[in-house]
C-alpha cells in the first residue's frame, strides 16, 4: 500500500518568542514493512539547524525559532510504501542495548492497578507471543479509550487507575506490564490511516515487544490488533518522552496554543 501523509503542526505564542529550540522526530525511516519514497519538511518561523540519528535510531531534526515570531508552523509531507508483516519489524537496530528496554521509566512503572491487570493474565508467560496478545486485550478491557481524560505527562499507572486513556496510555501500560514479565518493550509513534476518513484527529502510538525468534512485534492496544499496512512507523523509544514527535523549549512566550492537522490516505498507482 502507498500512503500519502500530510502533517502540519502550528504553535501560536501569546507573546513574541525571544529564543526557542524544537527537537522534531517527524521523519520516518525505511524499515521492515515500510519504504519511504518521498518525505519533505517545511518551516515557517523556524530554521533547521542540524539533522542527526539519535540513540534509538530515529531521524531527529533540530530547529531554532526565529526571534520575534508569534507563530511557528512545521509541515511534513511524504509518501510511504507499506506492507502487512503482521506487526513484525524484526531484528533490533540502533545503539540501545536490549536490556535498556527492560528498565521501567516514570511513565511505564507499574503500581497497584497495573499489577492488578497483570494478575488477570491467564496465559503462561512462557508462551510469550500468546501472553502478549492476551495482555494487550486485558489492557483495553480495563482501560477504555477516552480522549481528553489524560495528557502527555500521564503515567501508565495513573491511566490504569483512572480506567480511561488514549493510545499513548495504552502503550505505556502494555510496555510496563511486558517489562514486568521480563519482555523487552518500547514505545512507537507514527501514523495510522483510519478506513473511514482521510483527516485524522491526531498521530498514533502503539507498543512493540521483543520476542525470541521474531524480533520486535507491534501491538496496537487501542485497536486490538498488530499493525498492518495502514501504519507508518516514525520514531521509537523507551517511552513517549523518547519518541515524542515534537519536544522543545522557548523563552519570551507565556502561553502556547497548539493546533495539528493530519491527513493520511492511500495513493493508488494512477495518482
Coordinates of C-alpha atoms in Angstrom, one line a residue:
X1 CA 0.0 0.0 0.0
X2 CA 1.2 3.5 -0.7
X3 CA 0.2 6.0 2.0
X4 CA 0.4 9.8 1.5
X5 CA 0.9 11.7 4.7
X6 CA 0.4 15.5 5.2
X7 CA 1.1 16.7 8.8
X8 CA 1.0 20.3 9.9
X9 CA 1.9 21.4 13.5
X10 CA 1.2 25.0 14.4
X11 CA 2.3 26.8 17.5
X12 CA 0.8 30.2 18.4
X13 CA 2.6 32.1 21.2
X14 CA 0.9 34.7 23.4
X15 CA 3.9 37.0 23.0
X16 CA 6.8 37.1 20.6
X17 CA 9.5 34.5 21.3
X18 CA 13.0 35.7 22.0
X19 CA 14.6 32.3 21.6
X20 CA 13.4 28.7 21.1
X21 CA 14.6 25.3 20.1
X22 CA 12.4 22.4 18.9
X23 CA 13.5 18.8 18.5
X24 CA 11.5 17.1 15.8
X25 CA 11.0 13.3 15.4
X26 CA 8.8 13.6 12.3
X27 CA 10.8 11.8 9.6
X28 CA 10.1 8.1 9.1
X29 CA 12.8 5.7 8.0
X30 CA 12.8 2.7 5.7
X31 CA 12.5 -0.4 7.9
X32 CA 10.9 -3.8 7.6
X33 CA 7.4 -3.3 6.3
X34 CA 7.8 0.2 5.0
X35 CA 9.9 2.1 2.4
X36 CA 10.0 5.9 2.5
X37 CA 9.5 7.0 -1.2
X38 CA 9.5 10.7 -0.5
X39 CA 9.5 13.0 2.6
X40 CA 9.8 16.8 2.8
X41 CA 9.7 19.2 5.8
X42 CA 9.0 22.9 5.6
X43 CA 9.1 25.6 8.3
X44 CA 7.6 29.0 8.9
X45 CA 9.0 30.9 11.8
X46 CA 11.8 28.4 12.3
X47 CA 15.2 27.5 10.8
X48 CA 16.7 24.0 10.5
X49 CA 19.9 23.8 12.4
X50 CA 21.0 20.1 12.2
X51 CA 19.7 16.7 11.5
X52 CA 21.0 13.5 13.1
X53 CA 20.3 10.0 14.2
X54 CA 19.6 9.5 17.9
X55 CA 20.4 6.6 20.2
X56 CA 17.1 4.9 19.3
X57 CA 17.9 5.1 15.5
X58 CA 15.4 7.9 15.0
X59 CA 15.9 10.7 12.5
X60 CA 15.9 13.9 14.5
X61 CA 15.8 17.4 13.2
X62 CA 16.7 20.4 15.5
X63 CA 15.2 23.7 14.5
X64 CA 15.6 27.1 16.1
X65 CA 12.7 29.6 16.4
X66 CA 13.2 32.9 14.6
X67 CA 13.5 35.6 17.3
X68 CA 10.4 37.8 17.5
X69 CA 7.9 35.5 15.8
X70 CA 4.5 34.7 17.4
X71 CA 3.8 31.6 15.4
X72 CA 5.8 28.6 14.2
X73 CA 4.5 26.1 11.6
X74 CA 6.1 22.8 10.8
X75 CA 4.7 21.0 7.7
X76 CA 5.7 17.4 6.8
X77 CA 4.5 15.7 3.6
X78 CA 5.5 12.4 2.0
X79 CA 4.8 9.1 0.5
X80 CA 5.5 5.7 2.2
X81 CA 5.1 2.2 0.7
X82 CA 3.9 -0.2 3.4
X83 CA 3.3 -4.0 3.7
X84 CA 1.5 -6.2 6.2
X85 CA 4.1 -8.1 8.2
X86 CA 1.7 -8.9 11.0
X87 CA 3.3 -6.3 13.1
X88 CA 6.8 -7.9 12.9
X89 CA 9.6 -5.4 12.3
X90 CA 12.3 -8.0 13.1
X91 CA 15.9 -7.6 14.4
X92 CA 17.0 -4.9 16.8
X93 CA 18.8 -1.9 15.4
X94 CA 20.1 1.3 17.0
X95 CA 22.6 2.0 19.7
X96 CA 20.5 1.0 22.8
X97 CA 21.2 -2.4 24.3
X98 CA 18.3 -4.8 24.6
X99 CA 18.4 -4.7 28.4
X100 CA 17.6 -1.0 28.4
X101 CA 14.1 -1.9 27.2
X102 CA 13.5 -3.9 30.4
X103 CA 14.1 -0.9 32.7
X104 CA 11.0 0.9 33.8
X105 CA 10.6 4.7 33.5
X106 CA 8.3 7.0 35.4
X107 CA 5.7 6.7 32.6
X108 CA 5.8 2.9 32.5
X109 CA 6.5 1.8 36.1
X110 CA 3.7 -0.5 37.4
X111 CA 1.7 0.3 40.5
X112 CA -1.2 -1.5 42.2
X113 CA -3.6 -1.0 39.3
X114 CA -1.2 -2.2 36.6
X115 CA -0.2 -5.2 38.7
X116 CA -3.9 -6.0 39.1
X117 CA -4.2 -6.1 35.3
X118 CA -1.2 -8.4 35.1
X119 CA -2.8 -10.6 37.7
X120 CA -5.6 -11.3 35.2
X121 CA -3.2 -12.8 32.7
X122 CA -4.4 -16.4 32.2
X123 CA -1.7 -17.4 29.7
X124 CA 1.7 -18.7 30.8
X125 CA 4.4 -16.1 30.4
X126 CA 6.5 -18.9 28.8
X127 CA 4.1 -18.7 25.8
X128 CA 5.5 -15.2 25.1
X129 CA 3.6 -14.2 22.0
X130 CA 0.3 -15.6 23.2
X131 CA 0.8 -13.9 26.6
X132 CA 1.5 -10.5 24.9
X133 CA -1.6 -10.7 22.8
X134 CA -3.7 -11.6 25.8
X135 CA -2.0 -8.7 27.8
X136 CA -3.0 -6.3 25.0
X137 CA -6.6 -7.4 25.2
X138 CA -6.6 -7.1 29.0
X139 CA -5.2 -3.5 28.9
X140 CA -8.0 -2.5 26.6
X141 CA -10.7 -4.3 28.6
X142 CA -9.5 -2.4 31.8
X143 CA -8.8 1.0 30.3
X144 CA -11.4 2.3 28.0
X145 CA -10.4 4.6 25.1
X146 CA -11.4 8.1 26.1
X147 CA -9.8 11.2 24.5
X148 CA -9.3 14.2 26.7
X149 CA -9.0 12.4 30.1
X150 CA -5.2 12.2 30.2
X151 CA -2.2 14.2 28.9
X152 CA 1.3 13.6 27.7
X153 CA 2.6 13.6 31.3
X154 CA 0.1 11.0 32.5
X155 CA 1.8 7.7 33.5
X156 CA 0.5 4.3 32.7
X157 CA -0.3 3.7 36.3
X158 CA -2.4 6.9 36.5
X159 CA -4.3 6.0 33.4
X160 CA -4.9 2.5 34.6
X161 CA -6.2 3.8 38.0
X162 CA -8.5 6.1 36.1
X163 CA -9.7 3.4 33.8
X164 CA -9.6 5.8 30.9
X165 CA -6.9 6.8 28.3
X166 CA -5.8 7.0 24.8
X167 CA -3.2 5.2 22.6
X168 CA -0.3 6.7 24.5
X169 CA -1.6 5.5 27.8
X170 CA -2.5 2.0 26.4
X171 CA 1.1 1.8 25.1
X172 CA 2.7 2.8 28.4
X173 CA 0.6 0.3 30.4
X174 CA 1.4 -2.5 28.0
X175 CA 5.1 -1.6 28.0
X176 CA 5.3 -1.5 31.8
X177 CA 3.5 -4.8 32.1
X178 CA 5.5 -6.5 29.4
X179 CA 8.7 -5.4 31.1
X180 CA 7.4 -6.8 34.4
X181 CA 7.1 -10.1 32.7
X182 CA 10.7 -9.9 31.6
X183 CA 10.0 -9.0 28.0
X184 CA 11.8 -6.0 26.4
X185 CA 9.3 -3.4 25.2
X186 CA 9.3 0.0 23.6
X187 CA 7.0 2.9 22.5
X188 CA 6.3 3.7 18.9
X189 CA 5.0 6.9 17.5
X190 CA 3.6 7.1 13.9
X191 CA 0.6 7.4 11.7
X192 CA -2.5 5.2 11.2
X193 CA -4.8 5.5 8.2
X194 CA -8.3 5.1 9.5
X195 CA -10.5 3.3 7.0
X196 CA -13.5 5.7 7.3
X197 CA -11.6 9.1 6.9
X198 CA -8.7 10.9 5.4
X199 CA -8.4 13.7 8.0
X200 CA -7.1 12.1 11.2
X201 CA -7.6 13.5 14.7
X202 CA -4.0 13.0 15.8
X203 CA -0.9 11.0 15.2
X204 CA -0.9 7.5 16.6
X205 CA 1.1 5.4 19.1
X206 CA 1.5 1.7 19.9
X207 CA 3.9 -0.6 21.5
X208 CA 6.5 -3.2 20.4
X209 CA 7.8 -6.2 22.4
X210 CA 10.9 -8.2 21.5
X211 CA 10.0 -11.9 21.1
X212 CA 12.7 -14.6 20.6
X213 CA 12.7 -15.9 17.1
X214 CA 10.7 -13.0 15.7
X215 CA 12.4 -9.8 16.9
X216 CA 10.3 -6.7 17.5
X217 CA 6.5 -7.3 17.3
X218 CA 3.9 -4.5 17.3
X219 CA 0.8 -4.3 19.5
X220 CA -1.8 -1.6 18.9
X221 CA -3.7 -1.9 22.1
X222 CA -6.2 0.8 21.4
X223 CA -7.4 -1.0 18.2
X224 CA -6.9 -4.6 19.4
X225 CA -4.6 -5.6 16.5
X226 CA -1.0 -5.8 15.4
X227 CA 0.0 -3.0 13.0
X228 CA -0.7 -3.8 9.3
X229 CA -0.1 -1.9 6.0
X230 CA -2.2 1.1 7.3
X231 CA 0.6 2.1 9.7
X232 CA 3.6 4.2 9.3
X233 CA 6.3 3.9 12.0
X234 CA 8.1 7.2 12.7
X235 CA 10.0 7.0 16.0
X236 CA 10.7 4.6 18.8
X237 CA 11.9 5.0 22.4
X238 CA 11.6 3.5 25.9
X239 CA 8.5 5.7 26.4
X240 CA 6.7 8.7 25.0
X241 CA 9.4 11.1 26.2
X242 CA 12.0 9.4 23.9
X243 CA 9.7 9.1 20.8
X244 CA 7.6 12.3 21.1
X245 CA 7.1 14.0 17.6
X246 CA 8.0 17.4 19.0
X247 CA 9.8 18.5 22.1
X248 CA 11.5 21.8 22.9
X249 CA 11.7 24.9 24.9
X250 CA 11.2 28.7 24.3
X251 CA 11.7 32.0 26.1
X252 CA 9.5 35.1 25.9
X253 CA 6.1 33.3 25.5
X254 CA 3.9 32.9 28.5
X255 CA 1.3 30.7 26.8
X256 CA 1.4 28.4 23.8
X257 CA -1.6 27.2 21.7
X258 CA -1.0 24.1 19.6
X259 CA -3.0 23.0 16.6
X260 CA -2.4 19.9 14.5
X261 CA -3.8 19.0 11.0
X262 CA -3.1 15.4 9.8
X263 CA -4.3 13.6 6.7
X264 CA -3.3 10.1 5.8
X265 CA -4.7 8.5 2.6
X266 CA -4.0 5.7 0.2
X267 CA -2.5 6.7 -3.0
X268 CA -3.3 4.4 -5.9
X269 CA -0.9 3.6 -8.8
X270 CA -2.5 6.1 -11.2
X271 CA -2.3 9.0 -8.8

